[in-house]
mmCIF file of N, CA, C and O in Angstrom:
data_model
loop_
_atom_site.group_PDB
_atom_site.id
_atom_site.type_symbol
_atom_site.label_atom_id
_atom_site.label_comp_id
_atom_site.label_asym_id
_atom_site.label_seq_id
_atom_site.Cartn_x
_atom_site.Cartn_y
_atom_site.Cartn_z
ATOM 1 N N MET O 1 -4.623 28.648 10.600
ATOM 2 C CA MET O 1 -3.605 28.156 11.508
ATOM 3 C C MET O 1 -2.395 27.702 10.698
ATOM 4 O O MET O 1 -2.535 26.990 9.708
ATOM 5 N N THR O 2 -1.228 28.120 11.117
ATOM 6 C CA THR O 2 -0.022 27.784 10.368
ATOM 7 C C THR O 2 0.637 26.533 10.934
ATOM 8 O O THR O 2 0.549 26.256 12.119
ATOM 9 N N ASP O 3 1.294 25.813 10.047
ATOM 10 C CA ASP O 3 2.003 24.599 10.427
ATOM 11 C C ASP O 3 3.472 24.959 10.604
ATOM 12 O O ASP O 3 4.179 25.187 9.631
ATOM 13 N N ARG O 4 3.933 25.031 11.826
ATOM 14 C CA ARG O 4 5.290 25.474 12.132
ATOM 15 C C ARG O 4 6.266 24.308 12.343
ATOM 16 O O ARG O 4 7.357 24.504 12.848
ATOM 17 N N ARG O 5 5.859 23.091 11.954
ATOM 18 C CA ARG O 5 6.795 21.973 12.058
ATOM 19 C C ARG O 5 7.928 22.177 11.060
ATOM 20 O O ARG O 5 7.704 22.651 9.948
ATOM 21 N N LEU O 6 9.127 21.816 11.466
ATOM 22 C CA LEU O 6 10.278 21.930 10.581
ATOM 23 C C LEU O 6 10.495 20.612 9.852
ATOM 24 O O LEU O 6 10.468 19.546 10.473
ATOM 25 N N TRP O 7 10.690 20.705 8.547
ATOM 26 C CA TRP O 7 10.919 19.530 7.716
ATOM 27 C C TRP O 7 12.347 19.524 7.196
ATOM 28 O O TRP O 7 12.886 20.553 6.790
ATOM 29 N N SER O 8 12.931 18.331 7.188
ATOM 30 C CA SER O 8 14.252 18.138 6.595
ATOM 31 C C SER O 8 14.058 17.654 5.163
ATOM 32 O O SER O 8 12.936 17.539 4.666
ATOM 33 N N TYR O 9 15.170 17.340 4.522
ATOM 34 C CA TYR O 9 15.094 16.799 3.162
ATOM 35 C C TYR O 9 14.179 15.567 3.100
ATOM 36 O O TYR O 9 13.430 15.391 2.147
ATOM 37 N N LYS O 10 14.259 14.732 4.121
ATOM 38 C CA LYS O 10 13.491 13.481 4.133
ATOM 39 C C LYS O 10 11.981 13.740 4.084
ATOM 40 O O LYS O 10 11.257 13.119 3.306
ATOM 41 N N GLU O 11 11.491 14.656 4.902
ATOM 42 C CA GLU O 11 10.054 14.962 4.920
ATOM 43 C C GLU O 11 9.604 15.643 3.630
ATOM 44 O O GLU O 11 8.505 15.370 3.134
ATOM 45 N N ILE O 12 10.456 16.504 3.094
ATOM 46 C CA ILE O 12 10.117 17.163 1.829
ATOM 47 C C ILE O 12 10.012 16.121 0.721
ATOM 48 O O ILE O 12 9.065 16.119 -0.068
ATOM 49 N N ALA O 13 10.973 15.208 0.680
ATOM 50 C CA ALA O 13 10.970 14.155 -0.342
ATOM 51 C C ALA O 13 9.705 13.312 -0.247
ATOM 52 O O ALA O 13 9.081 13.001 -1.264
ATOM 53 N N ALA O 14 9.314 12.959 0.960
ATOM 54 C CA ALA O 14 8.097 12.161 1.137
ATOM 55 C C ALA O 14 6.868 12.938 0.673
ATOM 56 O O ALA O 14 5.968 12.378 0.040
ATOM 57 N N HIS O 15 6.838 14.228 0.956
ATOM 58 C CA HIS O 15 5.688 15.055 0.582
ATOM 59 C C HIS O 15 5.519 15.155 -0.938
ATOM 60 O O HIS O 15 4.395 15.092 -1.443
ATOM 61 N N ILE O 16 6.630 15.315 -1.653
ATOM 62 C CA ILE O 16 6.522 15.475 -3.110
ATOM 63 C C ILE O 16 6.820 14.173 -3.862
ATOM 64 O O ILE O 16 6.882 14.167 -5.086
ATOM 65 N N ARG O 17 6.992 13.101 -3.095
ATOM 66 C CA ARG O 17 7.158 11.756 -3.654
ATOM 67 C C ARG O 17 8.350 11.618 -4.595
ATOM 68 O O ARG O 17 8.215 11.200 -5.745
ATOM 69 N N VAL O 18 9.504 12.018 -4.068
ATOM 70 C CA VAL O 18 10.768 11.837 -4.787
ATOM 71 C C VAL O 18 11.793 11.297 -3.790
ATOM 72 O O VAL O 18 11.523 11.213 -2.590
ATOM 73 N N GLN O 19 12.973 10.956 -4.289
ATOM 74 C CA GLN O 19 14.050 10.500 -3.430
ATOM 75 C C GLN O 19 14.661 11.694 -2.679
ATOM 76 O O GLN O 19 14.647 12.827 -3.180
ATOM 77 N N THR O 20 15.226 11.415 -1.513
ATOM 78 C CA THR O 20 15.856 12.459 -0.707
ATOM 79 C C THR O 20 16.964 13.161 -1.490
ATOM 80 O O THR O 20 17.105 14.383 -1.427
ATOM 81 N N ASP O 21 17.749 12.407 -2.246
ATOM 82 C CA ASP O 21 18.827 13.011 -3.035
ATOM 83 C C ASP O 21 18.301 13.987 -4.091
ATOM 84 O O ASP O 21 18.979 14.941 -4.450
ATOM 85 N N THR O 22 17.099 13.750 -4.571
ATOM 86 C CA THR O 22 16.492 14.657 -5.551
ATOM 87 C C THR O 22 16.243 16.021 -4.903
ATOM 88 O O THR O 22 16.506 17.059 -5.509
ATOM 89 N N VAL O 23 15.770 16.012 -3.667
ATOM 90 C CA VAL O 23 15.513 17.271 -2.953
ATOM 91 C C VAL O 23 16.836 18.004 -2.704
ATOM 92 O O VAL O 23 16.918 19.218 -2.860
ATOM 93 N N ARG O 24 17.876 17.260 -2.351
ATOM 94 C CA ARG O 24 19.194 17.883 -2.170
ATOM 95 C C ARG O 24 19.657 18.535 -3.475
ATOM 96 O O ARG O 24 20.223 19.629 -3.476
ATOM 97 N N SER O 25 19.403 17.849 -4.571
ATOM 98 C CA SER O 25 19.772 18.389 -5.879
ATOM 99 C C SER O 25 18.973 19.662 -6.182
ATOM 100 O O SER O 25 19.516 20.630 -6.723
ATOM 101 N N TYR O 26 17.688 19.662 -5.847
ATOM 102 C CA TYR O 26 16.869 20.861 -6.037
ATOM 103 C C TYR O 26 17.494 22.047 -5.308
ATOM 104 O O TYR O 26 17.572 23.153 -5.844
ATOM 105 N N ARG O 27 17.939 21.821 -4.073
ATOM 106 C CA ARG O 27 18.544 22.924 -3.313
ATOM 107 C C ARG O 27 19.855 23.353 -3.951
ATOM 108 O O ARG O 27 20.128 24.553 -4.096
ATOM 109 N N LYS O 28 20.669 22.389 -4.344
ATOM 110 C CA LYS O 28 21.962 22.694 -4.959
ATOM 111 C C LYS O 28 21.789 23.564 -6.199
ATOM 112 O O LYS O 28 22.581 24.457 -6.474
ATOM 113 N N HIS O 29 20.719 23.324 -6.944
ATOM 114 C CA HIS O 29 20.464 24.061 -8.179
ATOM 115 C C HIS O 29 19.561 25.280 -7.975
ATOM 116 O O HIS O 29 19.113 25.891 -8.944
ATOM 117 N N GLY O 30 19.291 25.606 -6.713
ATOM 118 C CA GLY O 30 18.521 26.810 -6.411
ATOM 119 C C GLY O 30 17.029 26.685 -6.657
ATOM 120 O O GLY O 30 16.351 27.699 -6.825
ATOM 121 N N LEU O 31 16.505 25.467 -6.656
ATOM 122 C CA LEU O 31 15.085 25.267 -6.931
ATOM 123 C C LEU O 31 14.224 25.229 -5.671
ATOM 124 O O LEU O 31 13.005 25.337 -5.756
ATOM 125 N N LEU O 32 14.851 25.069 -4.513
ATOM 126 C CA LEU O 32 14.125 25.104 -3.243
ATOM 127 C C LEU O 32 14.191 26.523 -2.678
ATOM 128 O O LEU O 32 15.169 27.238 -2.923
ATOM 129 N N PRO O 33 13.192 26.926 -1.900
ATOM 130 C CA PRO O 33 13.307 28.232 -1.230
ATOM 131 C C PRO O 33 14.421 28.169 -0.185
ATOM 132 O O PRO O 33 14.814 27.077 0.229
ATOM 133 N N PRO O 34 14.922 29.311 0.242
ATOM 134 C CA PRO O 34 15.957 29.301 1.286
ATOM 135 C C PRO O 34 15.409 28.629 2.558
ATOM 136 O O PRO O 34 14.219 28.735 2.849
ATOM 137 N N PRO O 35 16.272 27.959 3.306
ATOM 138 C CA PRO O 35 15.807 27.303 4.535
ATOM 139 C C PRO O 35 15.241 28.325 5.529
ATOM 140 O O PRO O 35 15.724 29.456 5.621
ATOM 141 N N ASP O 36 14.227 27.910 6.264
ATOM 142 C CA ASP O 36 13.653 28.764 7.298
ATOM 143 C C ASP O 36 14.493 28.726 8.572
ATOM 144 O O ASP O 36 14.447 29.645 9.383
ATOM 145 N N HIS O 37 15.251 27.649 8.732
ATOM 146 C CA HIS O 37 16.049 27.460 9.946
ATOM 147 C C HIS O 37 17.253 26.588 9.601
ATOM 148 O O HIS O 37 17.119 25.649 8.825
ATOM 149 N N VAL O 38 18.388 26.900 10.178
ATOM 150 C CA VAL O 38 19.586 26.073 10.002
ATOM 151 C C VAL O 38 20.110 25.730 11.390
ATOM 152 O O VAL O 38 20.288 26.614 12.230
ATOM 153 N N GLU O 39 20.300 24.440 11.623
ATOM 154 C CA GLU O 39 20.792 23.981 12.914
ATOM 155 C C GLU O 39 21.937 23.008 12.671
ATOM 156 O O GLU O 39 21.754 22.011 11.966
ATOM 157 N N ALA O 40 23.093 23.302 13.220
ATOM 158 C CA ALA O 40 24.292 22.477 13.029
ATOM 159 C C ALA O 40 24.557 22.253 11.534
ATOM 160 O O ALA O 40 24.828 21.135 11.095
ATOM 161 N N LYS O 41 24.429 23.334 10.769
ATOM 162 C CA LYS O 41 24.649 23.344 9.315
ATOM 163 C C LYS O 41 23.640 22.497 8.533
ATOM 164 O O LYS O 41 23.832 22.238 7.356
ATOM 165 N N LYS O 42 22.550 22.069 9.168
ATOM 166 C CA LYS O 42 21.495 21.305 8.485
ATOM 167 C C LYS O 42 20.303 22.218 8.241
ATOM 168 O O LYS O 42 19.808 22.861 9.172
ATOM 169 N N PRO O 43 19.828 22.268 6.989
ATOM 170 C CA PRO O 43 18.698 23.152 6.672
ATOM 171 C C PRO O 43 17.348 22.505 7.000
ATOM 172 O O PRO O 43 17.176 21.292 6.873
ATOM 173 N N TYR O 44 16.426 23.341 7.441
ATOM 174 C CA TYR O 44 15.058 22.903 7.721
ATOM 175 C C TYR O 44 14.089 23.943 7.175
ATOM 176 O O TYR O 44 14.387 25.140 7.162
ATOM 177 N N TRP O 45 12.931 23.475 6.737
ATOM 178 C CA TRP O 45 11.898 24.344 6.203
ATOM 179 C C TRP O 45 10.611 24.105 6.973
ATOM 180 O O TRP O 45 10.311 22.980 7.374
ATOM 181 N N TYR O 46 9.822 25.174 7.147
ATOM 182 C CA TYR O 46 8.496 24.998 7.736
ATOM 183 C C TYR O 46 7.617 24.240 6.742
ATOM 184 O O TYR O 46 7.732 24.428 5.524
ATOM 185 N N ALA O 47 6.740 23.400 7.275
ATOM 186 C CA ALA O 47 5.854 22.612 6.425
ATOM 187 C C ALA O 47 5.053 23.512 5.483
ATOM 188 O O ALA O 47 4.877 23.181 4.304
ATOM 189 N N ASP O 48 4.587 24.649 5.974
ATOM 190 C CA ASP O 48 3.817 25.572 5.128
ATOM 191 C C ASP O 48 4.659 26.125 3.980
ATOM 192 O O ASP O 48 4.158 26.324 2.876
ATOM 193 N N THR O 49 5.940 26.382 4.241
ATOM 194 C CA THR O 49 6.844 26.860 3.194
ATOM 195 C C THR O 49 6.953 25.823 2.090
ATOM 196 O O THR O 49 6.873 26.133 0.899
ATOM 197 N N VAL O 50 7.121 24.567 2.491
ATOM 198 C CA VAL O 50 7.264 23.476 1.518
ATOM 199 C C VAL O 50 5.977 23.278 0.737
ATOM 200 O O VAL O 50 6.004 23.110 -0.487
ATOM 201 N N ARG O 51 4.841 23.324 1.409
ATOM 202 C CA ARG O 51 3.556 23.133 0.713
ATOM 203 C C ARG O 51 3.325 24.226 -0.327
ATOM 204 O O ARG O 51 2.882 23.950 -1.442
ATOM 205 N N ALA O 52 3.640 25.466 0.026
ATOM 206 C CA ALA O 52 3.468 26.578 -0.922
ATOM 207 C C ALA O 52 4.415 26.417 -2.104
ATOM 208 O O ALA O 52 4.025 26.611 -3.264
ATOM 209 N N TRP O 53 5.662 26.042 -1.836
ATOM 210 C CA TRP O 53 6.643 25.827 -2.901
ATOM 211 C C TRP O 53 6.198 24.675 -3.806
ATOM 212 O O TRP O 53 6.245 24.784 -5.027
ATOM 213 N N ALA O 54 5.761 23.577 -3.208
ATOM 214 C CA ALA O 54 5.363 22.398 -3.984
ATOM 215 C C ALA O 54 4.166 22.706 -4.883
ATOM 216 O O ALA O 54 4.099 22.242 -6.022
ATOM 217 N N ALA O 55 3.231 23.504 -4.380
ATOM 218 C CA ALA O 55 2.054 23.841 -5.175
ATOM 219 C C ALA O 55 2.408 24.716 -6.370
ATOM 220 O O ALA O 55 1.762 24.638 -7.416
ATOM 221 N N ALA O 56 3.453 25.528 -6.220
ATOM 222 C CA ALA O 56 3.812 26.477 -7.281
ATOM 223 C C ALA O 56 4.920 25.975 -8.197
ATOM 224 O O ALA O 56 5.200 26.594 -9.222
ATOM 225 N N ARG O 57 5.538 24.856 -7.857
ATOM 226 C CA ARG O 57 6.696 24.418 -8.650
ATOM 227 C C ARG O 57 6.289 23.899 -10.020
ATOM 228 O O ARG O 57 5.200 23.338 -10.178
ATOM 229 N N PRO O 58 7.150 24.085 -10.999
ATOM 230 C CA PRO O 58 6.866 23.573 -12.341
ATOM 231 C C PRO O 58 6.698 22.053 -12.294
ATOM 232 O O PRO O 58 7.366 21.375 -11.537
ATOM 233 N N GLY O 59 5.786 21.555 -13.072
ATOM 234 C CA GLY O 59 5.562 20.126 -13.109
ATOM 235 C C GLY O 59 4.458 19.684 -12.162
ATOM 236 O O GLY O 59 3.994 18.565 -12.221
ATOM 237 N N ASN O 60 4.043 20.568 -11.271
ATOM 238 C CA ASN O 60 2.945 20.226 -10.368
ATOM 239 C C ASN O 60 1.657 20.270 -11.192
ATOM 240 O O ASN O 60 1.298 21.291 -11.761
ATOM 241 N N ARG O 61 0.986 19.157 -11.236
ATOM 242 C CA ARG O 61 -0.227 19.063 -12.049
ATOM 243 C C ARG O 61 -1.492 19.125 -11.207
ATOM 244 O O ARG O 61 -2.529 18.621 -11.588
ATOM 245 N N GLY O 62 -1.364 19.754 -10.038
ATOM 246 C CA GLY O 62 -2.541 19.906 -9.204
ATOM 247 C C GLY O 62 -3.115 18.591 -8.712
ATOM 248 O O GLY O 62 -4.309 18.390 -8.756
ATOM 249 N N ARG O 63 -2.241 17.698 -8.238
ATOM 250 C CA ARG O 63 -2.716 16.398 -7.755
ATOM 251 C C ARG O 63 -3.710 16.594 -6.641
ATOM 252 O O ARG O 63 -3.538 17.435 -5.766
ATOM 253 N N LYS O 64 -4.743 15.812 -6.648
ATOM 254 C CA LYS O 64 -5.781 15.956 -5.655
ATOM 255 C C LYS O 64 -5.682 14.901 -4.548
ATOM 256 O O LYS O 64 -6.460 14.888 -3.621
ATOM 257 N N ASP O 65 -4.693 14.013 -4.644
ATOM 258 C CA ASP O 65 -4.582 12.944 -3.657
ATOM 259 C C ASP O 65 -3.591 13.250 -2.540
ATOM 260 O O ASP O 65 -3.269 12.405 -1.753
ATOM 261 N N VAL O 66 -3.118 14.475 -2.445
ATOM 262 C CA VAL O 66 -2.109 14.815 -1.447
ATOM 263 C C VAL O 66 -2.728 15.424 -0.220
ATOM 264 O O VAL O 66 -3.719 15.993 -0.187
#
């Protein structure tokens, strides 16, 4: 079953335990995947997209508490 909830910068930041501005910086530098949806010029990502990206991103040490 897929998780089709849309996440903003705030939800992504909470998921990977960083500040919201850090996630914005990731996007600015091309480190986030392209948004799945854009509404009123605000980007949103599906939760599954973020989870897959977070698991594969450099620095992820396979935390088991998430």
